[in-house]
XYZ file of C-alpha atoms in Angstrom:
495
model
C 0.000 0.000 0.000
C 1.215 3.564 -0.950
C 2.347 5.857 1.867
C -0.079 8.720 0.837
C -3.090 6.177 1.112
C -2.610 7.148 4.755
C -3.425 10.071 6.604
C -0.211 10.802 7.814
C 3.197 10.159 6.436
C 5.746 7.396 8.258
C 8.104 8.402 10.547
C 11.473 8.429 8.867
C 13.201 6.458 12.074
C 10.507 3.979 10.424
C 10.048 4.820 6.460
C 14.432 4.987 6.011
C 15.913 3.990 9.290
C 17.287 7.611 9.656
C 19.118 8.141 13.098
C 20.588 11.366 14.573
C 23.464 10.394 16.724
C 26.554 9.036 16.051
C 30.208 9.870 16.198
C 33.144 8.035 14.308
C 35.673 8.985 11.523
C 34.364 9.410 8.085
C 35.880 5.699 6.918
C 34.166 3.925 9.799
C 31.015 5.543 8.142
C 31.496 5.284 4.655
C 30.585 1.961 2.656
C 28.673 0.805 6.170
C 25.415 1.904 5.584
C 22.982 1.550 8.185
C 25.346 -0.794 9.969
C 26.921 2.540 11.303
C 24.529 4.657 12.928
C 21.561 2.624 13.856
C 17.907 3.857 14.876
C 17.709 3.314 18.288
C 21.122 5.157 19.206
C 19.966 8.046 21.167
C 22.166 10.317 23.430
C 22.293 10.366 27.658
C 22.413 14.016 27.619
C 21.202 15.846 24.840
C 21.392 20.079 24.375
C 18.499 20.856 22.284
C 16.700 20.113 18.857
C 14.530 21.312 15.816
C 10.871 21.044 15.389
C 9.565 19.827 12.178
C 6.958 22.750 12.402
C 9.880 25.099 11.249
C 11.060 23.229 7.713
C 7.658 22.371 7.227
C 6.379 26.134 7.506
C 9.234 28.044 5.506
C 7.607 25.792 2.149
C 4.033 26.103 3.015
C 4.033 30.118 4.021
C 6.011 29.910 0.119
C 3.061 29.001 -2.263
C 1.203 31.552 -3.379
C -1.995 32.042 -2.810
C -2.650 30.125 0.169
C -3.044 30.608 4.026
C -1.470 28.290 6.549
C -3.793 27.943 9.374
C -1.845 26.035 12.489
C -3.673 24.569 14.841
C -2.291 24.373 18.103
C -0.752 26.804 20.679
C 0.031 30.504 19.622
C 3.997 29.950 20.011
C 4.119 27.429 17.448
C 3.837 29.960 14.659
C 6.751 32.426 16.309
C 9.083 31.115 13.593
C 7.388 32.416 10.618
C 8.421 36.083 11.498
C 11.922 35.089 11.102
C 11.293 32.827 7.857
C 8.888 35.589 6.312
C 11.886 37.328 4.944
C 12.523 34.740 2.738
C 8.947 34.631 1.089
C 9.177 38.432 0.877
C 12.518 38.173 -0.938
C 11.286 34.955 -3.031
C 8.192 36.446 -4.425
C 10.248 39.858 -5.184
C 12.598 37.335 -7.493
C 9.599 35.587 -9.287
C 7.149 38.101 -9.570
C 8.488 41.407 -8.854
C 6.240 41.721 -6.122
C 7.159 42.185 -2.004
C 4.235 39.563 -0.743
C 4.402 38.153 3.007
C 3.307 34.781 3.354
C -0.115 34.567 5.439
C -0.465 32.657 8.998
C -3.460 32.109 11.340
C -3.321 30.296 14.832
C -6.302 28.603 16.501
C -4.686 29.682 19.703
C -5.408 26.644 21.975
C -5.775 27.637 25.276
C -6.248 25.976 28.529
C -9.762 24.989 28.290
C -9.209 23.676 24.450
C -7.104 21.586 26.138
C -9.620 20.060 28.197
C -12.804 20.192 26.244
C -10.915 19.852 22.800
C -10.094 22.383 19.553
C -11.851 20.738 17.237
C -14.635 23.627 17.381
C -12.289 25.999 17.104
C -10.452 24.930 14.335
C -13.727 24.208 11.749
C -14.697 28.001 12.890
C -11.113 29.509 11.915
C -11.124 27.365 8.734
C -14.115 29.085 7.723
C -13.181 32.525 8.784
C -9.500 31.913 7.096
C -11.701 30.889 3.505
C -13.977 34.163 3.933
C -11.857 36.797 4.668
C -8.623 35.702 2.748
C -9.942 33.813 -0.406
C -7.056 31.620 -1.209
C -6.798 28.665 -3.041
C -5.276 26.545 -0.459
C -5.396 26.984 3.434
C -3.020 24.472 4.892
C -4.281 23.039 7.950
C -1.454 22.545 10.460
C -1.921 20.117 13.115
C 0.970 21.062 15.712
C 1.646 18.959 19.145
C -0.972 20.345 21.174
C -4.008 18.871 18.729
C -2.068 15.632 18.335
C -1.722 15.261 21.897
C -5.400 15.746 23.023
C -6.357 13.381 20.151
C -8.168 16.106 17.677
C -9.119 14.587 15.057
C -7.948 17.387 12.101
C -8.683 15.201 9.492
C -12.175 14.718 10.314
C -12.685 18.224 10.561
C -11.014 19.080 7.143
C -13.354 16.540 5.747
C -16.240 17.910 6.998
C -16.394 21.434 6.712
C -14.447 21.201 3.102
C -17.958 21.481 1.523
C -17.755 25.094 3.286
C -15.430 26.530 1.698
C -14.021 27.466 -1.526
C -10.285 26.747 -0.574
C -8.582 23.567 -1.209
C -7.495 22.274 2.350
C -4.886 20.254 3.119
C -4.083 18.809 6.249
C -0.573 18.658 7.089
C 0.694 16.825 10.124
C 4.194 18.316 11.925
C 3.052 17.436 15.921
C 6.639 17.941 16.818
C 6.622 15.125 19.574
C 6.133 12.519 16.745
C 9.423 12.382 15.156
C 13.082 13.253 15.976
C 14.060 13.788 12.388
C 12.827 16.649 11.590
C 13.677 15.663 7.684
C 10.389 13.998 7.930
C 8.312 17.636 7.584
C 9.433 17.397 4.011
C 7.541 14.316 4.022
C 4.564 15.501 5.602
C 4.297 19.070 3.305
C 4.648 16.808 0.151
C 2.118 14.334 1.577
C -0.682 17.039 1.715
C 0.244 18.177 -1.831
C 0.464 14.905 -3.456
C -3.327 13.532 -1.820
C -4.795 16.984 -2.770
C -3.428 19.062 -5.456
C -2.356 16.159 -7.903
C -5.098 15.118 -10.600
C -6.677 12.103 -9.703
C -4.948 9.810 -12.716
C -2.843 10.641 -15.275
C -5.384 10.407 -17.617
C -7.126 13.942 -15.932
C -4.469 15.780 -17.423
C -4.775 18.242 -20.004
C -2.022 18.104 -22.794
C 1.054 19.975 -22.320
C 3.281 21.357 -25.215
C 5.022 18.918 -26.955
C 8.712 18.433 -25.377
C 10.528 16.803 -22.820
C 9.863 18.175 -19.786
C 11.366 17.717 -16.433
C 10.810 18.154 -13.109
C 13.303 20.077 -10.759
C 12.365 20.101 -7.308
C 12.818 22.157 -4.945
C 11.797 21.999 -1.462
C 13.710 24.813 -0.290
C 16.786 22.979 -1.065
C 18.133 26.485 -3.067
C 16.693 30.614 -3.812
C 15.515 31.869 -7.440
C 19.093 32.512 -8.195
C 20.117 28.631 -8.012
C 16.913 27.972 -9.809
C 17.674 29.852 -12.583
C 22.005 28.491 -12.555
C 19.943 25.143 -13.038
C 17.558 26.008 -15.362
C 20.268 27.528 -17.569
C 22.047 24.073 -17.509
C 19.209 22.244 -18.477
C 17.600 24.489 -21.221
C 21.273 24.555 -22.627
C 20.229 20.276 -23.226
C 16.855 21.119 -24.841
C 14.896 20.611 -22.091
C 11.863 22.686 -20.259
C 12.027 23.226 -16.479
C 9.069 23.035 -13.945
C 9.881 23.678 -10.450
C 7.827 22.716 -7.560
C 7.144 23.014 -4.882
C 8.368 25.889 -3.316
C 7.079 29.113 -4.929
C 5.034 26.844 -6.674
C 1.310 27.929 -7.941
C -1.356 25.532 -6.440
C -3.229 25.271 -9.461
C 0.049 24.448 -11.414
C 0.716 21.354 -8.645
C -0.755 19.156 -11.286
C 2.329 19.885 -13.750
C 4.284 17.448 -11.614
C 2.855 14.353 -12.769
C 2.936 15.485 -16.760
C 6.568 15.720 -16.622
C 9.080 13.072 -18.632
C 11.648 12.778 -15.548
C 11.449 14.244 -11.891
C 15.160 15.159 -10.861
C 15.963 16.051 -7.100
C 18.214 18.723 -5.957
C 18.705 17.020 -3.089
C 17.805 13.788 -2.216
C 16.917 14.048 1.643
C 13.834 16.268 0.427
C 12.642 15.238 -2.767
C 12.560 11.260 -2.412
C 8.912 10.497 -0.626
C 7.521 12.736 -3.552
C 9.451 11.213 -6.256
C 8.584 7.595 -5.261
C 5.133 8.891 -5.563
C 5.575 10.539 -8.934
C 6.376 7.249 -10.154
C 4.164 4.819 -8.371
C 1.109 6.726 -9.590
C 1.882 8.238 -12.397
C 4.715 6.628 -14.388
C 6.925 9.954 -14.229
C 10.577 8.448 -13.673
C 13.018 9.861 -11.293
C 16.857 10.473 -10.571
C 17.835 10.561 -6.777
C 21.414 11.232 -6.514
C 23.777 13.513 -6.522
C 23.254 16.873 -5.159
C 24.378 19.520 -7.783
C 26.813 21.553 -5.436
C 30.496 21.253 -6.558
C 32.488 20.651 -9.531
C 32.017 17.174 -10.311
C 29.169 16.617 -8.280
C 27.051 19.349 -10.873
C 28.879 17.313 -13.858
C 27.278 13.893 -12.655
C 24.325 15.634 -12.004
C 24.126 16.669 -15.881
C 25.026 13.511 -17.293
C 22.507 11.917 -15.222
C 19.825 14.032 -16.540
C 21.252 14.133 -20.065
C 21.684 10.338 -20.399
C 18.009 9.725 -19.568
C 17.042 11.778 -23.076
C 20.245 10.446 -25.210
C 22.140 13.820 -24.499
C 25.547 12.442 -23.354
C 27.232 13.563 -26.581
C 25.690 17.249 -25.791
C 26.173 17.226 -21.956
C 29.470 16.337 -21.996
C 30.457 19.179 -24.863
C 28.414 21.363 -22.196
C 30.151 20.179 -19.008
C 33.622 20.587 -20.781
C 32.873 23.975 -21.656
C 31.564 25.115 -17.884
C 34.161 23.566 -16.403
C 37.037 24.977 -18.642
C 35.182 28.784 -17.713
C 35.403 28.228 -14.133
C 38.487 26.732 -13.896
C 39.761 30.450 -15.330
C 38.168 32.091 -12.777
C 38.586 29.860 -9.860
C 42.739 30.095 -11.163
C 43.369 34.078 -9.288
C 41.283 32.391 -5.506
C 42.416 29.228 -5.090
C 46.239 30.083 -3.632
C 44.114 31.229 -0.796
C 42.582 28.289 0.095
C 45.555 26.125 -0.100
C 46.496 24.097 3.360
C 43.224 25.824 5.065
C 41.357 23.887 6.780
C 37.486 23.945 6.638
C 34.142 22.310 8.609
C 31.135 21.902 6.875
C 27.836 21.483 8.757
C 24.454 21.113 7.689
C 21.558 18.809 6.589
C 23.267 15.451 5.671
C 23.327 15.715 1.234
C 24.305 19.241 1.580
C 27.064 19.375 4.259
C 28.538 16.242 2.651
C 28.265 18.148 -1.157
C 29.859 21.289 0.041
C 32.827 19.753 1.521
C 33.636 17.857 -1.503
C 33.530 21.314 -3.165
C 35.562 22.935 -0.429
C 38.342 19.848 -1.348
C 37.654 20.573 -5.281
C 38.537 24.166 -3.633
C 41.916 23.659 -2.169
C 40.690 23.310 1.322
C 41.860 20.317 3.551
C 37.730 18.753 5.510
C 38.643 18.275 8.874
C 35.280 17.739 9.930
C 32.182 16.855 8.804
C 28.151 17.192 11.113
C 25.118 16.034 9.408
C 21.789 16.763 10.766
C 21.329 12.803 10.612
C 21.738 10.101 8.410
C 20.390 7.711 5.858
C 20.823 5.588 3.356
C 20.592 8.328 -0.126
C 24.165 9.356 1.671
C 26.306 6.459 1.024
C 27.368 7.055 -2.362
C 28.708 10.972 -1.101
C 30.325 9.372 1.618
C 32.276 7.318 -0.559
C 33.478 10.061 -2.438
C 34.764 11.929 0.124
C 37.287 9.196 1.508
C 38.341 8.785 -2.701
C 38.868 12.499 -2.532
C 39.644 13.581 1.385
C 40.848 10.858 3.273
C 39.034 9.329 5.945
C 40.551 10.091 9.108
C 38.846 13.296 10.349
C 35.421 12.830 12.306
C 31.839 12.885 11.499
C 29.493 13.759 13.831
C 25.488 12.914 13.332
C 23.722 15.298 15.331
C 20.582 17.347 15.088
C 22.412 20.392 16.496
C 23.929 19.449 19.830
C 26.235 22.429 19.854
C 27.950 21.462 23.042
C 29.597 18.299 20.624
C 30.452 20.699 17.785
C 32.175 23.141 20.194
C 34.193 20.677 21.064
C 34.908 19.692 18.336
C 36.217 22.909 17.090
C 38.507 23.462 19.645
C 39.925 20.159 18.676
C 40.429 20.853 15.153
C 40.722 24.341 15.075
C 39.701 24.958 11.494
C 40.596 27.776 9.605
C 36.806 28.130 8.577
C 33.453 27.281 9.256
C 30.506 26.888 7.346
C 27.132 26.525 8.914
C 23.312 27.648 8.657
C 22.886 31.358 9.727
C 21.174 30.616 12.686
C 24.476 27.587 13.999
C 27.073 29.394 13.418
C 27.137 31.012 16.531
C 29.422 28.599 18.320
C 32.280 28.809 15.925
C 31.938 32.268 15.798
C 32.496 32.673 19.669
C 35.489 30.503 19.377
C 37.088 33.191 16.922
C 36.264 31.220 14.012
C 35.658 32.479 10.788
C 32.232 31.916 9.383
C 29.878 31.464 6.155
C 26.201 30.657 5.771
C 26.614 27.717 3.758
C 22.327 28.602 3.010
C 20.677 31.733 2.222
C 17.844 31.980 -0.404
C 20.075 35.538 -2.202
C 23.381 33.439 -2.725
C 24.485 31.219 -5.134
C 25.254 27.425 -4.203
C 24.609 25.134 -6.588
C 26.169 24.456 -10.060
C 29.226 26.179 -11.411
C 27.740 29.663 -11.146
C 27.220 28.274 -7.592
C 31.064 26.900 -7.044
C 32.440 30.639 -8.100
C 30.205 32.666 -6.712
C 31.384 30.490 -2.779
C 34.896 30.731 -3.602
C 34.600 34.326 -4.438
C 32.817 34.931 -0.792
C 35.150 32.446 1.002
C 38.184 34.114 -0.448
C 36.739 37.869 1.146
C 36.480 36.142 4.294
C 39.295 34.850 4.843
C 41.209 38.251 3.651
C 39.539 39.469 6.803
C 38.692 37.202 9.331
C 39.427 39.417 11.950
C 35.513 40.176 12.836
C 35.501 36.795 14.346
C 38.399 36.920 15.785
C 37.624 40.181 17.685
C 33.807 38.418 18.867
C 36.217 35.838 20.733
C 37.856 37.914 22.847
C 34.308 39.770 24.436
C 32.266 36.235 24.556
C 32.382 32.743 25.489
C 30.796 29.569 26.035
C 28.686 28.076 28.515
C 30.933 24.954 28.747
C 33.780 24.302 31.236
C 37.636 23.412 30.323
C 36.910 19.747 31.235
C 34.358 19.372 28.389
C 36.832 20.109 25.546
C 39.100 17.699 27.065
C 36.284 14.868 26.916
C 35.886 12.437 24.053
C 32.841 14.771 21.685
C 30.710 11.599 21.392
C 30.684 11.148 24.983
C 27.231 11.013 25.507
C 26.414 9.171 22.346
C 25.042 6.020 23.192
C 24.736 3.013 20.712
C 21.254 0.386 20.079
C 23.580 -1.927 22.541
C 23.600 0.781 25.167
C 27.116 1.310 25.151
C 28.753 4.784 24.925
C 30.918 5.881 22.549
């Protein structure tokens, strides 16, 4: 039975036997699989975490057109001020327009609690469809409602007939799941039961063409859409991107397509299985296109599906040959540094194998967690970086990566905006190795890094200056510890 006959998507500790804590080098990793880093390792002492409310919102408050209606406490929403930036500055890139994305809260109190929100939440649906007029209103069921046993579905179901808007019920109750990969899951889930046709066969013709897929669940910003676009209208081939930015009534334009490709794999692959189980559109899983080679295989991937190797690899020769010229004047800078890459698992692993195509010498590697799609990147980087510098699975846990940084020391560090706080305390240079204005992926993407890592490091001293005036909460006896310390395996055993 298909996952999205179900209300709810699997977990993925169950759907992909994902786990979030381990600690080894990267060859006691690589070529392991699962073997590695098992489900049921958990830590004795852990520092903090990530809901998947907050992934899950930054797509949904994206699509135009549509209200996202969580119900559940008032806090839960308090992340979509942050995250609203990035719709504002995604719709002014599309559509020349400044748009924020539009949130409602049932605001569970107390006595919701107790008597139940179901009420409340039919009532705000209604409201939400009347005074907004969108096509969608996502209907967000957060811990609170999954705790007290609302049933959200029910209520969808019933007061649909109510309303013009399309809603679709999108479960993120935070207690549910410790990989918070799996909101990707659930924000697909409620697209693919709602806003795909029926069959294939409900589909109105498209112009004739090969078409592809390129999805993007906030794995990039307009201006790594369009790097990849370039690439693959440069092979003869048109370019719809979902889901992020994506118009509801254009969802259906997912299941026309010739081939589905991911831009990264952790996101893309509940949807893609989908695609293909229901309506025949193929898919390519691997590979994230960050880095030199990494955007090459990427290409001839893509290409060889249509019988384009002969006109990828004239393309690829040519891209490479361009950057390689500019890369020429910034790469004596990088040489002997040493660099840290942490972030979800496909894209920390993909940038440091483009920080070694840089010149830089990985000495240490965190991933968010871990899963299978991951193998074949973790084999590359032993080919290309050696194997004897750690990896450390960890949904946050900042108390392992500071000490790991005062172990290594690296001459760089390259985190999400909102994690690179520790390095940056500890005098370390820093980059946001994600924001929706900057260029990541694809060769555009591997200049336009090298160009900002080479300013940085020509002035690191900002850094340097923030160490002297702050510290860390952690005593001199905790960076002499073993990191993985309070890692402890299925068996029970510590690290």
């Amino acid at each position: 039975m298909s996952h999205f006959a179900l209300k709810e998507p699997p977990r993925r500790e169950d759907r992909l036997n994902a786990c979030i804590a381990h600690g080894a080098t990267l060859g006691e990793v690589a070529g392991r699989r699962q073997r590695c880093c098992l489900p049921a390792s958990e830590r004795s002492f852990t520092q903090n975490s990530i809901c998947l409310l907050l992934p899950a919102l930054g797509t949904m408050n994206s699509i135009p057109n549509s209200v996202v209606l969580m119900h559940g406490g008032l806090g839960c929403g308090s992340s979509c001020h942050g995250g609203n930036a990035a719709v504002r500055g995604g719709n002014m890139q599309r559509w020349g327009v400044v748009k924020d994305g539009t949130w409602l809260s049932t605001g569970l109190t107390e006595a919701d609690v107790i008597s139940g929100g179901e009420p409340k939440l039919a009532e705000a649906i209604v409201e939400a469809d009347r005074r907004y007029r969108p096509a969608v209103i996502f209907v967000v069921s957060s811990c609170v409602p999954g705790i007290i046993g609302d049933d959200v579905d029910g209520v969808v179901e019933q007061t649909q007939p109510e309303v013009k808007a399309k809603l679709l019920p999108v479960h993120c109750e935070g207690f549910k799941t410790k990989i918070w990969a799996t909101a990707y899951d659930a924000v697909y889930h409620a697209i693919g039961r709602t806003l795909l046709p029926e069959t294939k066969a409900e589909i109105a013709p498209g112009k004739p063409g090969k078409t592809v897929n390129l999805m993007n669940m906030s794995s990039m910003g307009r201006v790594d859409e369009l790097e990849l676009e370039r690439l693959l209208k440069a092979l003869g081939l048109a370019v719809n991107i979902s889901p992020v930015f994506a118009a509801p009534a254009g969802m259906q334009r997912m299941a026309e397509a010739d081939l589905s490709i991911s831009t990264c794999p952790t996101h893309d692959d509940y949807m893609l299985n989908h695609l293909k189980e229901k309506y025949q559109v193929p898919f390519i899983l691997k590979h994230m296109p960050i880095g030199i080679d990494n955007t090459g295989k990427w290409l001839q991937d893509v290409a060889g599906f249509f019988g384009l190797g002969p006109e990828a690899k004239e393309l690829i020769a040519q891209e490479e040959a361009e950057l390689a010229a500019a890369l020429k004047p910034l790469k004596p800078m990088f040489a002997g540094k040493k660099a840290f890459s942490s972030a979800g698992e496909f894209r920390a692993l993909s940038t440091a194998l483009l920080l070694a195509e840089l010149g830089f010498e990985v000495v240490g590697i965190r991933a968010f967690h871990h899963d299978e799609f991951a193998e074949v990147e973790y084999e590359k980087l032993v080919r290309l970086t050696g194997q004897e510098y750690p990896l450390n699975i960890a949904n946050c846990q900042p108390f392992e990566e500071a000490n790991l940084l005062r172990k290594i020391q690296p001459d760089i560090f390259l985190g999400h905006m909102n994690g690179n706080s520790t390095a940056a305390k500890l005098g370390i240079p820093t980059h946001v190795i994600y924001n929706t204005g900057l260029h990541y992926v694809g060769y555009r993407g591997a200049y336009e890094l090298a160009r900002r890592l080479y300013r940085q490091l020509k002035n690191p001293r900002f850094n340097a200056n923030l160490s002297r005036y702050t510290s860390l909460p952690y005593q001199e006896s905790w960076y002499r510890q073993n990191p993985f310390k309070y890692i402890v395996t299925a068996g029970g055993d510590s690290e």
